[in-house]
C-alpha cells in the first residue's frame, strides 16, 4: 500500500511538471522582421529606420512588416523560385551592408525564452 502511494505521488508530481508547460504561447515567436537587428542595439533597434532600410533594400513597399504573416520567405505573385532566391539574397546582403545582423528566425524566440530577443 505504501508503494502505491509513492508511485501515485510520483505520477501526480511528474504530470504537474509536464502540464505546467503546455501553454501554447510558449511557442509564439517574435515578428519575422525582428531577425534584422543592429548588433550594438540588439532588441532596441530603431523600428522605423529598420522598415525604411528593408523597403530600400527591395522589400515590397506594400508589405506590412508588422503583420504576423510577413516573412522574407514569401514568394510574390508571379515570381519564379529563381527570382525569389535572387531577391531574398539581395535583401539579406543589403541589410548586412547597412549594418544589420541577420539572425535565423529561431534565434529570436520564442517569446517566453529568457529574453525573447535576438542574441548578440
Backbone as ProteinMPNN parsed JSONL, in Angstrom:
{"seq_chain_A": "XXXXXXXXXXXXXXXXXXXXXXXXXXXXXXXXXXXXXXXXXXXXXXXXXXXXXXXXXXXXXXXXXXXXXXXXXXXXXXXXXXXXXXXXXXXXXXXXXXXXXXXXXXXXXXXXXXXXXXXX", "coords_chain_A": {"N_chain_A": [[0.82, -1.193, 0.0], [1.951, 1.221, 0.746], [3.838, 1.539, -1.251], [2.193, 1.95, -3.482], [1.181, 4.497, -2.917], [3.505, 6.041, -3.096], [4.159, 5.667, -5.793], [1.84, 6.747, -6.976], [2.001, 9.399, -6.028], [4.378, 10.17, -7.284], [3.643, 10.046, -9.995], [1.655, 12.016, -10.095], [3.164, 14.294, -9.431], [5.01, 14.37, -11.575], [3.271, 14.652, -13.738], [2.208, 17.149, -13.192], [4.447, 18.737, -13.684], [4.839, 18.435, -16.43], [2.381, 19.252, -17.587], [2.26, 21.858, -16.703], [3.812, 23.318, -18.451], [2.472, 23.476, -20.829], [1.404, 25.622, -22.089], [0.389, 27.16, -24.947], [1.364, 29.57, -25.861], [4.018, 29.544, -25.351], [5.317, 28.923, -27.598], [5.075, 30.944, -29.392], [6.534, 33.103, -31.663], [8.659, 35.966, -32.131], [7.788, 38.785, -34.275], [8.653, 38.296, -37.706], [10.196, 40.302, -38.88], [11.924, 41.139, -36.941], [14.269, 39.707, -37.047], [16.253, 41.157, -38.116], [18.652, 42.967, -36.745], [20.45, 45.642, -35.22], [23.674, 45.119, -34.227], [24.871, 46.494, -32.054], [22.708, 47.358, -30.693], [20.911, 45.322, -30.079], [17.668, 44.148, -29.82], [16.844, 46.656, -29.263], [16.742, 47.98, -31.594], [16.152, 50.588, -33.934], [12.979, 50.761, -34.909], [11.444, 52.121, -36.89], [13.46, 53.032, -38.639], [14.527, 50.584, -39.422], [12.432, 49.564, -40.97], [12.39, 51.442, -43.088], [14.916, 50.886, -44.15], [14.594, 48.18, -44.931], [12.594, 48.411, -46.927], [14.026, 50.01, -48.717], [15.939, 48.196, -49.437], [14.617, 46.453, -51.054], [12.256, 45.152, -50.244], [8.841, 44.606, -50.819], [7.0, 47.545, -51.057], [4.351, 47.581, -50.268], [4.171, 45.689, -48.378], [3.248, 44.629, -45.15], [5.18, 45.009, -42.623], [4.853, 44.71, -39.94], [2.954, 42.847, -39.658], [1.717, 39.614, -38.741], [1.898, 37.719, -40.688], [3.903, 38.412, -42.477], [6.955, 37.565, -43.997], [10.339, 37.11, -44.945], [10.514, 34.996, -46.554], [8.39, 34.828, -48.242], [6.925, 34.302, -51.367], [6.399, 36.434, -54.052], [3.407, 37.214, -55.967], [3.388, 35.684, -59.132], [6.118, 35.432, -59.217], [9.113, 33.682, -59.913], [10.796, 30.805, -58.544], [13.536, 31.053, -58.761], [13.888, 33.85, -59.17], [12.834, 34.71, -56.779], [14.749, 33.687, -54.941], [16.972, 35.225, -55.718], [16.041, 37.834, -55.147], [15.59, 37.644, -52.347], [18.208, 37.02, -51.432], [19.488, 39.371, -52.211], [18.187, 41.271, -50.561], [18.949, 40.367, -48.014], [21.803, 40.662, -48.135], [21.974, 43.4, -48.609], [20.838, 44.467, -46.266], [22.738, 43.606, -44.422], [24.904, 45.098, -45.35], [24.019, 47.57, -44.542], [24.548, 47.467, -41.928], [23.157, 45.726, -40.288], [22.652, 42.783, -38.369], [21.731, 39.624, -39.385], [19.649, 37.399, -38.058], [18.874, 33.913, -37.61], [15.493, 32.857, -37.8], [14.612, 31.248, -35.633], [16.402, 31.972, -33.67], [15.43, 34.196, -32.48], [13.455, 33.87, -30.577], [11.467, 31.508, -28.759], [8.88, 33.822, -27.598], [8.703, 33.441, -24.853], [11.196, 32.697, -24.116], [14.304, 33.253, -22.322], [14.752, 36.092, -22.856], [13.404, 36.611, -25.186], [14.416, 38.039, -27.225], [16.585, 38.655, -30.048], [19.838, 37.27, -29.903], [23.06, 38.756, -29.156]], "CA_chain_A": [[0.0, 0.0, 0.0], [2.854, 2.365, 0.819], [4.455, 1.666, -2.571], [1.185, 2.54, -4.358], [1.123, 5.937, -2.627], [4.721, 6.65, -3.645], [4.001, 5.666, -7.248], [0.791, 7.711, -7.288], [2.546, 10.741, -5.778], [5.358, 10.439, -8.34], [2.912, 10.288, -11.239], [0.998, 13.316, -9.973], [4.195, 15.33, -9.482], [5.534, 14.428, -12.937], [2.216, 15.189, -14.588], [2.149, 18.58, -12.924], [5.577, 19.387, -14.346], [4.641, 18.412, -17.871], [1.205, 20.035, -17.93], [2.511, 23.258, -16.384], [4.477, 23.987, -19.56], [1.713, 23.203, -22.045], [0.885, 26.887, -22.579], [0.748, 27.246, -26.362], [2.074, 30.812, -26.151], [5.458, 29.291, -25.226], [5.861, 28.677, -28.918], [4.892, 32.125, -30.22], [7.808, 33.738, -31.978], [8.603, 37.397, -32.407], [7.543, 39.031, -35.696], [9.782, 37.92, -38.551], [11.009, 41.475, -39.179], [12.893, 41.355, -35.873], [15.536, 38.992, -37.247], [17.217, 42.173, -38.514], [18.993, 43.746, -35.552], [21.747, 46.317, -35.16], [24.389, 44.393, -33.166], [25.137, 47.319, -30.88], [21.439, 47.692, -30.044], [20.035, 44.168, -30.254], [16.467, 44.268, -29.014], [16.496, 48.073, -29.182], [16.938, 48.517, -32.94], [15.177, 51.602, -34.341], [11.981, 50.046, -35.708], [11.091, 52.916, -38.071], [14.594, 53.019, -39.562], [14.64, 49.231, -39.97], [11.439, 49.463, -42.047], [12.896, 52.243, -44.205], [16.029, 50.144, -44.741], [14.072, 46.989, -45.61], [11.95, 48.833, -48.167], [15.098, 50.463, -49.608], [16.686, 47.011, -49.89], [13.85, 45.69, -52.032], [11.01, 44.559, -49.756], [7.672, 45.203, -51.445], [6.543, 48.653, -50.218], [3.002, 47.309, -49.767], [4.257, 44.65, -47.341], [3.042, 45.062, -43.769], [6.272, 44.375, -41.89], [4.401, 44.437, -38.572], [1.954, 41.787, -39.703], [2.155, 38.278, -38.328], [2.075, 36.867, -41.863], [5.03, 38.805, -43.328], [8.255, 36.945, -43.809], [11.207, 37.272, -46.099], [10.402, 33.774, -47.343], [7.178, 34.855, -49.046], [7.091, 34.485, -52.816], [5.453, 37.406, -54.6], [2.612, 36.655, -57.062], [4.032, 35.651, -60.437], [7.573, 35.343, -59.069], [9.668, 32.335, -60.005], [11.622, 30.433, -57.394], [14.863, 31.614, -59.007], [13.862, 35.301, -58.9], [12.627, 34.833, -55.331], [16.055, 33.498, -54.288], [17.8, 36.392, -56.034], [15.506, 38.966, -54.379], [15.849, 37.399, -50.919], [19.648, 37.16, -51.206], [19.813, 40.795, -52.326], [17.694, 41.947, -49.352], [19.825, 39.97, -46.896], [23.126, 41.282, -48.246], [21.766, 44.838, -48.479], [20.646, 44.774, -44.84], [24.041, 43.43, -43.781], [25.697, 46.269, -45.726], [23.516, 48.692, -43.755], [24.987, 47.296, -40.547], [22.285, 44.833, -39.53], [22.964, 41.367, -38.274], [20.528, 38.875, -39.743], [19.579, 36.183, -37.25], [17.907, 32.9, -38.002], [14.213, 33.126, -37.142], [14.523, 30.543, -34.358], [17.278, 32.62, -32.694], [14.747, 35.371, -31.925], [12.288, 33.491, -29.792], [10.116, 32.04, -28.653], [8.719, 34.982, -26.736], [8.902, 33.095, -23.448], [12.597, 32.37, -23.842], [14.741, 34.186, -21.288], [14.501, 37.489, -23.196], [12.555, 36.725, -26.367], [15.087, 38.903, -28.174], [17.702, 38.059, -30.765], [21.068, 37.419, -29.137], [24.164, 39.474, -29.794]], "C_chain_A": [[0.865, 1.258, 0.0], [3.516, 2.611, -0.543], [3.47, 2.315, -3.536], [1.089, 4.047, -4.144], [2.335, 6.657, -3.203], [4.615, 6.741, -5.159], [2.966, 6.71, -7.657], [1.298, 9.14, -7.098], [3.549, 11.12, -6.862], [4.673, 10.785, -9.655], [2.262, 11.668, -11.205], [2.019, 14.44, -10.084], [4.756, 15.47, -10.896], [4.516, 15.022, -13.897], [2.106, 16.688, -14.403], [3.267, 19.317, -13.618], [5.353, 19.483, -15.848], [3.496, 19.332, -18.26], [1.455, 21.518, -17.682], [3.142, 24.005, -17.546], [3.745, 23.754, -20.887], [1.07, 24.467, -22.617], [1.325, 27.081, -24.025], [1.485, 28.534, -26.692], [3.577, 30.661, -25.945], [6.102, 29.188, -26.588], [5.566, 29.814, -29.898], [6.253, 32.76, -30.446], [7.593, 35.224, -32.235], [8.272, 37.6, -33.88], [8.817, 38.818, -36.513], [10.726, 39.082, -38.795], [12.114, 41.672, -38.137], [14.173, 40.539, -36.013], [16.63, 39.946, -37.701], [17.472, 43.079, -37.315], [20.338, 44.441, -35.745], [22.501, 45.677, -33.997], [24.63, 45.215, -31.906], [23.861, 47.66, -30.106], [20.44, 46.548, -30.18], [18.867, 44.254, -29.277], [16.002, 45.708, -28.878], [16.692, 48.763, -30.527], [15.816, 49.499, -33.269], [14.205, 50.973, -35.342], [11.645, 50.806, -36.991], [12.224, 52.892, -39.099], [14.774, 51.638, -40.197], [13.652, 49.051, -41.119], [11.903, 50.226, -43.283], [13.998, 51.469, -44.923], [15.552, 48.897, -45.484], [13.405, 47.362, -46.932], [13.003, 49.285, -49.174], [15.886, 49.287, -50.173], [15.871, 46.112, -50.811], [12.62, 44.972, -51.52], [9.852, 45.324, -50.396], [7.129, 46.315, -50.546], [5.12, 48.487, -49.685], [3.01, 46.278, -48.64], [4.076, 45.262, -45.964], [4.078, 44.341, -42.908], [5.897, 44.06, -40.449], [3.415, 43.273, -38.517], [2.534, 40.429, -39.345], [2.446, 37.383, -39.525], [3.272, 37.245, -42.724], [6.261, 38.004, -42.97], [9.046, 37.152, -45.087], [11.106, 36.062, -47.021], [9.152, 33.726, -48.207], [7.473, 35.124, -50.514], [5.994, 35.429, -53.306], [4.642, 36.746, -55.722], [3.342, 36.766, -58.394], [5.553, 35.525, -60.395], [8.027, 33.892, -59.195], [10.52, 32.052, -58.766], [13.016, 31.033, -57.535], [14.894, 33.118, -58.704], [13.605, 35.575, -57.422], [13.957, 34.703, -54.59], [16.964, 34.703, -54.51], [17.36, 37.596, -55.2], [15.83, 38.818, -52.904], [17.336, 37.588, -50.603], [20.078, 38.623, -51.277], [19.389, 41.541, -51.054], [18.597, 41.622, -48.165], [21.181, 40.662, -46.969], [23.025, 42.8, -48.098], [21.614, 45.229, -47.006], [21.95, 44.602, -44.065], [24.959, 44.607, -44.102], [25.273, 47.508, -44.943], [23.833, 48.539, -42.266], [24.111, 46.408, -39.681], [22.9, 43.444, -39.464], [21.66, 40.648, -38.557], [20.568, 37.552, -38.991], [18.654, 35.174, -37.903], [16.64, 33.13, -37.197], [14.131, 32.479, -35.766], [15.402, 31.18, -33.282], [16.581, 33.771, -31.974], [13.517, 35.002, -31.111], [12.469, 32.101, -29.266], [10.04, 33.17, -27.628], [8.974, 34.662, -25.269], [10.288, 32.548, -23.158], [13.099, 33.405, -22.841], [14.51, 35.667, -21.622], [13.518, 37.626, -24.339], [13.178, 37.57, -27.453], [16.201, 38.145, -28.883], [18.978, 38.261, -29.954], [22.081, 38.284, -29.877], [25.195, 38.481, -30.235]], "O_chain_A": [[0.544, 2.241, -0.668], [3.727, 3.759, -0.937], [3.873, 3.157, -4.338], [0.931, 4.795, -5.109], [2.209, 7.759, -3.739], [4.944, 7.772, -5.746], [3.199, 7.476, -8.592], [1.038, 10.0, -7.939], [3.571, 12.266, -7.311], [5.083, 11.717, -10.347], [2.318, 12.405, -12.19], [1.767, 15.437, -10.761], [4.957, 16.59, -11.365], [4.871, 15.811, -14.773], [1.928, 17.42, -15.377], [3.056, 20.429, -14.101], [5.65, 20.509, -16.461], [3.641, 20.124, -19.192], [0.904, 22.357, -18.396], [3.016, 25.227, -17.62], [4.357, 23.832, -21.952], [0.267, 24.378, -23.546], [2.523, 27.159, -24.297], [2.172, 28.595, -27.712], [4.34, 31.55, -26.321], [7.316, 29.351, -26.714], [5.782, 29.666, -31.101], [7.029, 32.928, -29.506], [6.481, 35.669, -32.519], [8.455, 36.677, -34.673], [9.918, 39.126, -36.058], [11.935, 38.879, -38.906], [13.13, 42.305, -38.425], [15.074, 40.665, -35.183], [17.809, 39.592, -37.677], [16.607, 43.862, -36.922], [21.251, 43.889, -36.359], [22.001, 45.695, -32.872], [24.593, 44.674, -30.801], [23.927, 48.189, -28.996], [19.248, 46.786, -30.375], [19.055, 44.411, -28.071], [14.884, 45.958, -28.426], [16.796, 49.988, -30.592], [14.659, 49.263, -32.92], [14.572, 50.689, -36.482], [11.568, 50.205, -38.063], [11.972, 52.748, -40.295], [15.13, 51.533, -41.371], [13.995, 48.449, -42.137], [11.819, 49.714, -44.399], [14.016, 51.4, -46.152], [16.063, 48.592, -46.562], [13.627, 46.701, -47.946], [12.89, 48.979, -50.361], [16.438, 49.378, -51.27], [16.385, 45.106, -51.301], [11.983, 44.243, -52.281], [9.891, 46.55, -50.498], [6.824, 46.058, -49.381], [4.728, 49.183, -48.748], [1.977, 46.023, -48.019], [4.677, 46.289, -45.647], [3.872, 43.194, -42.511], [6.547, 43.237, -39.804], [3.088, 42.78, -37.437], [3.7, 40.143, -39.618], [3.164, 36.392, -39.394], [3.637, 36.484, -43.62], [6.57, 37.792, -41.797], [8.484, 37.344, -46.165], [11.572, 36.114, -48.159], [8.874, 32.706, -48.837], [8.188, 36.067, -50.852], [4.815, 35.24, -53.008], [5.131, 35.817, -56.364], [3.856, 37.831, -58.738], [6.2, 35.514, -61.441], [7.398, 32.986, -58.648], [10.906, 32.969, -58.041], [13.611, 31.471, -56.55], [15.823, 33.602, -58.057], [14.102, 36.56, -56.875], [14.262, 35.511, -53.713], [17.647, 35.147, -53.587], [18.191, 38.293, -54.618], [16.296, 39.767, -52.275], [17.683, 38.241, -49.619], [20.926, 39.066, -50.502], [20.152, 42.353, -50.53], [18.963, 42.514, -47.399], [21.656, 41.195, -45.966], [23.914, 43.419, -47.514], [22.202, 46.215, -46.559], [22.232, 45.374, -43.149], [25.707, 45.067, -43.238], [26.088, 48.401, -44.709], [23.44, 49.371, -41.448], [24.302, 46.344, -38.467], [23.579, 42.999, -40.39], [20.609, 41.017, -38.032], [21.413, 36.696, -39.255], [17.757, 35.542, -38.661], [16.703, 33.55, -36.042], [13.632, 33.096, -34.825], [15.171, 30.953, -32.095], [17.086, 34.269, -30.968], [12.607, 35.823, -30.994], [13.575, 31.566, -29.334], [10.993, 33.437, -26.896], [9.416, 35.531, -24.517], [10.533, 32.0, -22.083], [12.376, 34.355, -22.54], [14.105, 36.428, -20.743], [12.857, 38.657, -24.458], [12.559, 37.805, -28.491], [16.695, 37.131, -28.391], [19.173, 39.33, -29.374], [21.96, 38.51, -31.082], [26.219, 38.863, -30.8]]}, "name": "protein", "num_of_chains": 1, "seq": "XXXXXXXXXXXXXXXXXXXXXXXXXXXXXXXXXXXXXXXXXXXXXXXXXXXXXXXXXXXXXXXXXXXXXXXXXXXXXXXXXXXXXXXXXXXXXXXXXXXXXXXXXXXXXXXXXXXXXXXX"}
